[in-house]
Coordinates of C-alpha atoms in Angstrom, one line a residue:
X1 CA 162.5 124.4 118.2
X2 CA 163.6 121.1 116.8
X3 CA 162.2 118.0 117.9
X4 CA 164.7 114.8 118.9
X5 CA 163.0 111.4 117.0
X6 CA 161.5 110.1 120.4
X7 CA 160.0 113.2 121.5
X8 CA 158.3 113.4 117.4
X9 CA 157.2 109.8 118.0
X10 CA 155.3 110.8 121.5
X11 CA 153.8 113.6 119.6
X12 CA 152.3 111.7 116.6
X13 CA 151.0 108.9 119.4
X14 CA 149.0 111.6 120.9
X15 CA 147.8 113.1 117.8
X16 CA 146.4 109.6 116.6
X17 CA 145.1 108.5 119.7
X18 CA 141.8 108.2 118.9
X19 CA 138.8 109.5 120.9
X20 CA 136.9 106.8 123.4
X21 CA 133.5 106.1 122.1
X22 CA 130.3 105.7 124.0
X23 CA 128.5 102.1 123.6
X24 CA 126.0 104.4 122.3
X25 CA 128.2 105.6 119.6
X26 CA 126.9 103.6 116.3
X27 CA 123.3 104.8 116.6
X28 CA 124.7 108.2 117.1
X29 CA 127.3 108.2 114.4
X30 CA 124.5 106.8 112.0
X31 CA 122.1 109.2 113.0
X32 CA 124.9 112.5 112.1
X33 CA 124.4 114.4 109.6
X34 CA 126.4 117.8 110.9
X35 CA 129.5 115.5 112.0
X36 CA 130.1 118.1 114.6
X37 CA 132.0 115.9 117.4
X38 CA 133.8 117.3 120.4
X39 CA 136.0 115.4 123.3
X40 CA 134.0 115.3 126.6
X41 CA 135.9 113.8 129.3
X42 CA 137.9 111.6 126.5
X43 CA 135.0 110.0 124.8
X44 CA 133.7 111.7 121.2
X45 CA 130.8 113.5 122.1
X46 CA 128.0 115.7 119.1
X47 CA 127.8 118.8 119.7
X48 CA 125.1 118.6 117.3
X49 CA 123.5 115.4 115.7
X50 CA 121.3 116.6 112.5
X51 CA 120.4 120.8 113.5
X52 CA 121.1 122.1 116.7
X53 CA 117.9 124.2 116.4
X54 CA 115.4 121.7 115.7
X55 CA 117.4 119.8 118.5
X56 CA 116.5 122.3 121.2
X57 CA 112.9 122.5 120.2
X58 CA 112.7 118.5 120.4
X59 CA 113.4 119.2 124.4
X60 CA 110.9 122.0 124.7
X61 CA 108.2 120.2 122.4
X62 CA 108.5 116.4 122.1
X63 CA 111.2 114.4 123.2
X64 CA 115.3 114.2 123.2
X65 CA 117.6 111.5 123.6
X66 CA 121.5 112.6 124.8
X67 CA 124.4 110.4 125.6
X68 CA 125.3 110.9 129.3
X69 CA 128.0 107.7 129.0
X70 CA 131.1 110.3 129.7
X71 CA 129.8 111.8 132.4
X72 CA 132.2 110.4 135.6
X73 CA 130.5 107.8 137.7
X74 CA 131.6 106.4 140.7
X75 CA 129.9 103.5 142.9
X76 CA 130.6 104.1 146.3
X77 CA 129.3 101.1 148.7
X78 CA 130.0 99.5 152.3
X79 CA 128.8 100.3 156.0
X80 CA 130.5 103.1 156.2
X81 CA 129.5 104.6 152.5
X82 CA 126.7 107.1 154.3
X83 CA 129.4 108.4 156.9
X84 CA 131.6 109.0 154.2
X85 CA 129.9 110.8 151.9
X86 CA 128.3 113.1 154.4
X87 CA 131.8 114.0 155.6
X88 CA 132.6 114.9 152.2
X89 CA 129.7 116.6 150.6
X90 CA 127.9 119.8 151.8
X91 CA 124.3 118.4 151.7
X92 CA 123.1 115.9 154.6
X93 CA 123.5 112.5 153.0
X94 CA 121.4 110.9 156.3
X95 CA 118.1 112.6 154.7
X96 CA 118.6 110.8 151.6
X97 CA 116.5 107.9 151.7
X98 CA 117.2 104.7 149.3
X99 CA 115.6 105.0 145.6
X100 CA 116.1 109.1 146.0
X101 CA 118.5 111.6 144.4
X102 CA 120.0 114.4 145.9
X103 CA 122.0 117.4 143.8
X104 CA 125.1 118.1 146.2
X105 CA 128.5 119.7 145.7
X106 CA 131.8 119.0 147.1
X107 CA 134.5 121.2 148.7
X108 CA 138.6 121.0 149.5
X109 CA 139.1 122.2 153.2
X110 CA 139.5 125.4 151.9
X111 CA 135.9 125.7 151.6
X112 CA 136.6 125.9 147.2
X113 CA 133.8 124.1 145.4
X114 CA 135.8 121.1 143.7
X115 CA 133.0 119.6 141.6
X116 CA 129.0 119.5 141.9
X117 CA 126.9 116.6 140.6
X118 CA 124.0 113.9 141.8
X119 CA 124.4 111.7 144.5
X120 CA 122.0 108.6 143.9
X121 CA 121.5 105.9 146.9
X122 CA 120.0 102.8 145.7
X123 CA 120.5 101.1 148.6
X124 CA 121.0 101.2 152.1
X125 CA 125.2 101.1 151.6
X126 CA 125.4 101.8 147.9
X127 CA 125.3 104.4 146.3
X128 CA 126.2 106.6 143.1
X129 CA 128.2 109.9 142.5
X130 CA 127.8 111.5 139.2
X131 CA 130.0 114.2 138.1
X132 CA 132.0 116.4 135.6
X133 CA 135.5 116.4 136.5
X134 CA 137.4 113.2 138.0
X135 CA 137.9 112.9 141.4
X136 CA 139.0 109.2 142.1
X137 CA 142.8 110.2 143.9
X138 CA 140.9 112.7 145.9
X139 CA 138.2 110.6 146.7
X140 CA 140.5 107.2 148.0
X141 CA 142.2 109.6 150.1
X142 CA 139.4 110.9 151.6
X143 CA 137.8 107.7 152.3
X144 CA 141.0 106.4 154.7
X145 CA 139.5 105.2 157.9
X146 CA 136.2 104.6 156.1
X147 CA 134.9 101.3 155.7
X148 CA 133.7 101.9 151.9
X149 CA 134.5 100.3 148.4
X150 CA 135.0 103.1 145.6
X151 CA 134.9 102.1 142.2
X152 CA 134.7 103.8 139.3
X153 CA 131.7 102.7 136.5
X154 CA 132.2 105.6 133.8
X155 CA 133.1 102.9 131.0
X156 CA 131.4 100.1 132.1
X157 CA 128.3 102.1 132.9
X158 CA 126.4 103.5 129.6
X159 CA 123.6 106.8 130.4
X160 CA 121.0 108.2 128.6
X161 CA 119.4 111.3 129.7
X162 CA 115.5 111.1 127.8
X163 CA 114.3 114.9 128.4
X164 CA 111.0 116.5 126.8
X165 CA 107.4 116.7 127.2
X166 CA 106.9 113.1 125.6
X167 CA 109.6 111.1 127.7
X168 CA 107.3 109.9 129.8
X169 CA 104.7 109.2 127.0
X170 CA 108.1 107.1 125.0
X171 CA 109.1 105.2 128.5
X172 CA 105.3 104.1 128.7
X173 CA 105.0 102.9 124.8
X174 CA 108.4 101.1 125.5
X175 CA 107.3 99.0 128.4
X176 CA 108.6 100.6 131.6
X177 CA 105.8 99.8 133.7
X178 CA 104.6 101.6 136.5
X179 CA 107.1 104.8 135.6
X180 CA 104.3 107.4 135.7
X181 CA 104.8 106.8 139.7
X182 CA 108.4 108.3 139.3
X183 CA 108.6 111.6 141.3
X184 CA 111.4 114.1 140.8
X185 CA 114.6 113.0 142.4
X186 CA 113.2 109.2 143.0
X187 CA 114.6 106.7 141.2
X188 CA 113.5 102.7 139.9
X189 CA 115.1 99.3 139.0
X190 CA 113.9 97.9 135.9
X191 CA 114.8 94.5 133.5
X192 CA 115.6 94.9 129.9
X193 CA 117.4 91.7 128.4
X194 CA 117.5 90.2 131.9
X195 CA 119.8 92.9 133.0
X196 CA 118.4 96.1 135.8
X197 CA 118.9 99.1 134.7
X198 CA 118.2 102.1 136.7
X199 CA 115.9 104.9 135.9
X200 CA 115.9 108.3 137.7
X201 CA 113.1 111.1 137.6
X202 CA 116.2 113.6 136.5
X203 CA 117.9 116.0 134.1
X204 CA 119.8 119.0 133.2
X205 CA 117.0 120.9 131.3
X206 CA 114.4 122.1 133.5
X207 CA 111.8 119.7 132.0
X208 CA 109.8 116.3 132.3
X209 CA 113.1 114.1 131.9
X210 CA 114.6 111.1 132.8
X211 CA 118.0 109.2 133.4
X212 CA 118.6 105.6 132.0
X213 CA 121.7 104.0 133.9
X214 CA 122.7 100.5 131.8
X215 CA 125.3 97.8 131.6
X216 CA 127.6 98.8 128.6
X217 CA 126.7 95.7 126.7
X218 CA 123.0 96.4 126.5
X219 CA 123.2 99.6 125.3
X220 CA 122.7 99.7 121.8
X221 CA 119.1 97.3 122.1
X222 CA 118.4 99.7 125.3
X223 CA 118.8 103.1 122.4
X224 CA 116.7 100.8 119.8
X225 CA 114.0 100.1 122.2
X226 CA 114.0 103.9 123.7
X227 CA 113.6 104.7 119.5
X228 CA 111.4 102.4 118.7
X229 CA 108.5 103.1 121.2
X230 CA 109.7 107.2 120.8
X231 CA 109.0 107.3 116.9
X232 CA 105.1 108.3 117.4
X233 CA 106.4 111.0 119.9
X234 CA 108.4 112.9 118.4
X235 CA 111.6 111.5 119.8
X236 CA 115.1 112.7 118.4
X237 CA 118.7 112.7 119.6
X238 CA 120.4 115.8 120.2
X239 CA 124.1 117.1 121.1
X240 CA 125.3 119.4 123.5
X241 CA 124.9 122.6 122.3
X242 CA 120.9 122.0 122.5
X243 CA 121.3 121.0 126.2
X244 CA 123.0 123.9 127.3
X245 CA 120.1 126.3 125.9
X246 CA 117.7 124.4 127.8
X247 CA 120.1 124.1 131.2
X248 CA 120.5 127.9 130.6
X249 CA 116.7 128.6 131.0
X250 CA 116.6 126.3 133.5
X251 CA 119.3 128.3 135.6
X252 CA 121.8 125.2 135.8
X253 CA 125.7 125.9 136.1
X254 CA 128.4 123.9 134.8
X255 CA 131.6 123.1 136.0
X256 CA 134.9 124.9 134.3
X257 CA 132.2 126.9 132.1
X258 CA 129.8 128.7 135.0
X259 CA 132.8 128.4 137.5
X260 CA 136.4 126.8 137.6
X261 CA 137.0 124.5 140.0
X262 CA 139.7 124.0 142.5
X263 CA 141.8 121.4 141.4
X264 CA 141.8 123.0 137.8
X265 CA 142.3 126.9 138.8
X266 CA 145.3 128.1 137.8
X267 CA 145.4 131.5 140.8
X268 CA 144.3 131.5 144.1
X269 CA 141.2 134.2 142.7
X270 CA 139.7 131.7 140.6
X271 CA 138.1 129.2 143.2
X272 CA 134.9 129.9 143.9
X273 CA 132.9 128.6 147.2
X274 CA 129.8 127.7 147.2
X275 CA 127.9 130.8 148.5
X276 CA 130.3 132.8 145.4
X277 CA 128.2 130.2 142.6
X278 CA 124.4 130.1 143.9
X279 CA 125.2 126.7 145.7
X280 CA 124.5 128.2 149.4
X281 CA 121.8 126.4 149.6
X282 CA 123.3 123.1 149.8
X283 CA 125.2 123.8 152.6
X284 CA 123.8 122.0 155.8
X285 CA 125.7 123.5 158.7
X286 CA 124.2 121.2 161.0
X287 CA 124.9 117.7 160.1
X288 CA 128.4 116.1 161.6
X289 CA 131.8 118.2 160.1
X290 CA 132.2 118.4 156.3
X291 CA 135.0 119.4 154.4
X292 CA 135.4 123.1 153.8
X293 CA 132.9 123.8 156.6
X294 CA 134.6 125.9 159.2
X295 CA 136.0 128.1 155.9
X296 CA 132.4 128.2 154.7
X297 CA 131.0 129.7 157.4
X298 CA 133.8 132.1 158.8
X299 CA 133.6 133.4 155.4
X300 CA 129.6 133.8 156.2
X301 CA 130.5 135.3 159.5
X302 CA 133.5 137.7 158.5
X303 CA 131.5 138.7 155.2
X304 CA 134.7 137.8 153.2
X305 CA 133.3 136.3 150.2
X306 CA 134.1 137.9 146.8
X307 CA 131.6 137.1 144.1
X308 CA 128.3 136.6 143.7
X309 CA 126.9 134.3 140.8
X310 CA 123.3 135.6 139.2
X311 CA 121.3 135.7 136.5
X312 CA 120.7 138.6 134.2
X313 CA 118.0 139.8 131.7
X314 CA 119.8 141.9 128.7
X315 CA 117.6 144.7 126.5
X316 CA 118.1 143.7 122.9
X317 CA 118.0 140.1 121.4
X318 CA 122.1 139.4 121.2
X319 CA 123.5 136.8 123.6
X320 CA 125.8 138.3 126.0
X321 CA 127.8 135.0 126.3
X322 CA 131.7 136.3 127.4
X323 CA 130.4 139.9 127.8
X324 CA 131.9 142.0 130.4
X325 CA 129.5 143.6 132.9
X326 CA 130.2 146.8 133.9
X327 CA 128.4 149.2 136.5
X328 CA 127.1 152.6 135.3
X329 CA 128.9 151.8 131.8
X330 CA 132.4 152.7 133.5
X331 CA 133.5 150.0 136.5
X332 CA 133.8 146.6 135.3
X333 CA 131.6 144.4 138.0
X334 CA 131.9 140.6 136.1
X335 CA 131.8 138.7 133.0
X336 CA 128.6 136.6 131.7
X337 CA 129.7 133.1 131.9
X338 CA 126.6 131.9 129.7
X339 CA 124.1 133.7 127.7
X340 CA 121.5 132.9 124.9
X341 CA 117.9 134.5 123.5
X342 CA 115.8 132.5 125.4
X343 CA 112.8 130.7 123.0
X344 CA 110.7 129.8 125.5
X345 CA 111.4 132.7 127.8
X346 CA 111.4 135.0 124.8
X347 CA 114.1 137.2 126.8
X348 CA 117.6 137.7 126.1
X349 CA 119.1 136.1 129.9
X350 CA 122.4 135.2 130.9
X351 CA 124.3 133.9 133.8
X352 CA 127.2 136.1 135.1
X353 CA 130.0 136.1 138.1
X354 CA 130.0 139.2 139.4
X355 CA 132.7 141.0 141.9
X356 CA 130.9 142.0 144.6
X357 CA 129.3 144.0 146.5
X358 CA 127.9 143.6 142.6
X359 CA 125.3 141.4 142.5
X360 CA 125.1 141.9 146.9
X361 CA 124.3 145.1 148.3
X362 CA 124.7 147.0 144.5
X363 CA 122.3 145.5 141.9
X364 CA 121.2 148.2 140.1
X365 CA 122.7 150.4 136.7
X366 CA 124.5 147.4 135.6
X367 CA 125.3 147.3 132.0
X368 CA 127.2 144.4 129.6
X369 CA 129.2 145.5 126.3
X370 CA 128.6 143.7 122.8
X371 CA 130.7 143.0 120.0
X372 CA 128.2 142.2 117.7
X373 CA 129.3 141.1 114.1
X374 CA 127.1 142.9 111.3
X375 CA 128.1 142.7 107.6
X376 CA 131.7 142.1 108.2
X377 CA 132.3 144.4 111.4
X378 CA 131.7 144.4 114.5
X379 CA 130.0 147.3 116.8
X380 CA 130.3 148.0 120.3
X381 CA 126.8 147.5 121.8
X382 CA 126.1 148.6 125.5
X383 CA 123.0 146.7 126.7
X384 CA 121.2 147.7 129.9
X385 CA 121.4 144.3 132.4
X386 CA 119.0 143.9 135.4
X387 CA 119.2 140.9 138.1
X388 CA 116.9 138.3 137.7
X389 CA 116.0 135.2 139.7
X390 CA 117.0 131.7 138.7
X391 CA 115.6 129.3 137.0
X392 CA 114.3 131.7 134.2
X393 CA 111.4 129.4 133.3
X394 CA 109.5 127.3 135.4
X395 CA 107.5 124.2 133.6
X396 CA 104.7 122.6 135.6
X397 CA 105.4 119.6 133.8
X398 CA 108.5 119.0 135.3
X399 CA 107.0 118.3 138.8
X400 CA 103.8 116.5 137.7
X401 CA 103.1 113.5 139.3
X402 CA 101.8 111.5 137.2
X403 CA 103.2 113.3 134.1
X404 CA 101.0 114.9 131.3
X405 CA 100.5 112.8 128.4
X406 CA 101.3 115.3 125.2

């Protein structure tokens, strides 16, 4: 194939396009030793910052600091901001009071999950939507009729997710008063350079964490203070690759990794609804019509829905991650979508979308092949599977209230 000049030219724009950075970036790039960047949602994101070993153990034993910035935020205010978001999200918004957080999902009228994330009201009409994918088109749409203001805050709006044991301890030493009243899901206002930023009693790891929500321009003395007052605690800042062990334990899914979501599947047998990814519990069938409902439940009532999303424990120690599932070695039943040797669990789990009735009315003699690479080849391994429940740990810390000091 030959390329004409202008069509070479549009090419070598996109190639040097550089990467967005997060106004976290300089301590980040400062702090890299591994130089092991990725692109996550356009910005440059570490996959890991100095040993992505050390970097999970910092969650489970002291304290970690991640860059949240690229995650897609979205400030959705006016009267009718409550009204609109309970017609478009499967959880009742009316029970979520101000200064609380609510984990929610969203759905096409199809009843096919098109994102999940955190819903945050911190007012009466105002409120936040956090999310993986970008939904602003979808959204405006949505919203004609309503009397609401959508705006989008992802690069104005810098994040910080402080996870760990000692995050609570670090958020005391650096001044947030009154923080060890936090609850899970509740949320605070707080002043740093005469600027409020907003700290919620969140995460993606299953333990004591918490979610820092600044003004772009304050980010870098917001990190220095967070570091600063975290130095006696252990604190240290981590990339992706240490989050998603720890979400794993904790039984979290992610979007386009755990399940593809509508707007990006490519066939109709990729969408998933809720009840086919764990997220029938968010479903409120009582509160005023949602979009996707009436598919929801006359799938419910018809018994039409295909998969089933659960967790597995695999004999052996090798992560199944991409491994078929098959049931009594022979009939493929799924594919693990996630899968690591668990620390903290000490148990080789996995998360997996099976076909059903796998994983509904059949759970049992389920199986997952191997390739396991040793000394330059690889051998077929067939590991017996079993169903577990979700999360696969549970840490009383997470729920304390007050936290443990560590």
């Amino acid at each position: 194939m030959t390329l004409t000049p202008a069509l070479r030219r549009v090419g070598q724009a996109h190639i040097a396009t550089p990467r967005l950075e997060t106004p976290f970036h300089p301590r980040l790039q400062a702090l890299s030793t591994t130089n092991d960047w990725y692109t996550w949602a356009g910005y440059k994101a570490p996959h890991s910052v100095f040993d992505e070993e050390l970097e999970y153990f910092a969650i489970r034993s002291t304290a970690a600091l991640f860059d949240i910035s690229p995650m897609v935020k979205y400030r959705i205010s006016g009267g009718d901001a409550e009204r609109f978001l309970n017609r478009v999200t499967l959880r009742d918004v009316r029970k979520l009071r101000p200064g609380r957080v609510q984990y929610t999902a969203w759905c096409d009228d199809h009843g096919h999950v098109l994102d999940d994330g955190t819903l945050f009201r911190l007012a009466e009409t105002d409120f936040r939507l956090c999310c993986q994918e970008r939904h602003l088109p979808w959204l405006a749409d949505s919203a004609e009729g309503f009397s609401v203001t959508i705006e989008e805050e992802t690069e104005t709006l810098a994040a910080l997710a402080l996870q760990g044991p000692t995050s609570f301890s670090v958020l005391d030493a650096a001044g947030f008063s009154g923080i060890e009243t936090l609850k899970p899901f509740q949320l605070a206002a707080f002043l740093h350079e005469g600027h409020e930023i907003i700290v919620s009693r969140t995460g993606f790891t299953g333990d004591l964490g918490y979610e820092l929500f600044a003004p772009a321009g304050i980010a870098l003395s917001l990190w220095d203070r967070l570091w600063q007052a975290g130095e006696l605690f252990g604190l240290r800042a981590i990339g992706y690759n240490a989050l998603n062990r720890a979400r794993i334990e904790a039984g979290f899914i992610v979007a386009n990794a755990d399940f593809t979501t509508a707007e990006t599947a490519l066939r109709p047998d990729r969408e998933r609804m809720p009840d086919e990814i764990g997220l029938d519990w968010l479903v409120d069938p009582e509160k005023p019509f949602f979009n996707g409902r009436d598919a929801i439940l006359n799938a419910r009532q018809k018994k039409s829905l295909r998969y089933s999303l659960v967790g597995l424990e695999i004999e052996g120690n090798i992560p199944a991650e991409h491994a078929i599932v098959y049931h009594r070695k022979s009939r493929e039943a799924g594919i693990v979508t996630a899968g690591i040797w668990s620390p903290l669990a000490k148990r080789n789990i996995a998360i997996a979308t099976l076909s059903r009735p796998f994983g509904a009315s059949i759970v049992d003699d389920l199986w997952v092949e191997i390739y396991a690479l040793k000394e330059l080849q690889y051998q077929k391994l067939m590991k017996r599977a079993k169903i577990v429940p979700r999360p696969f740990i549970k840490l009383e810390r997470r729920t304390a209230t007050p936290p443990f000091r560590f």
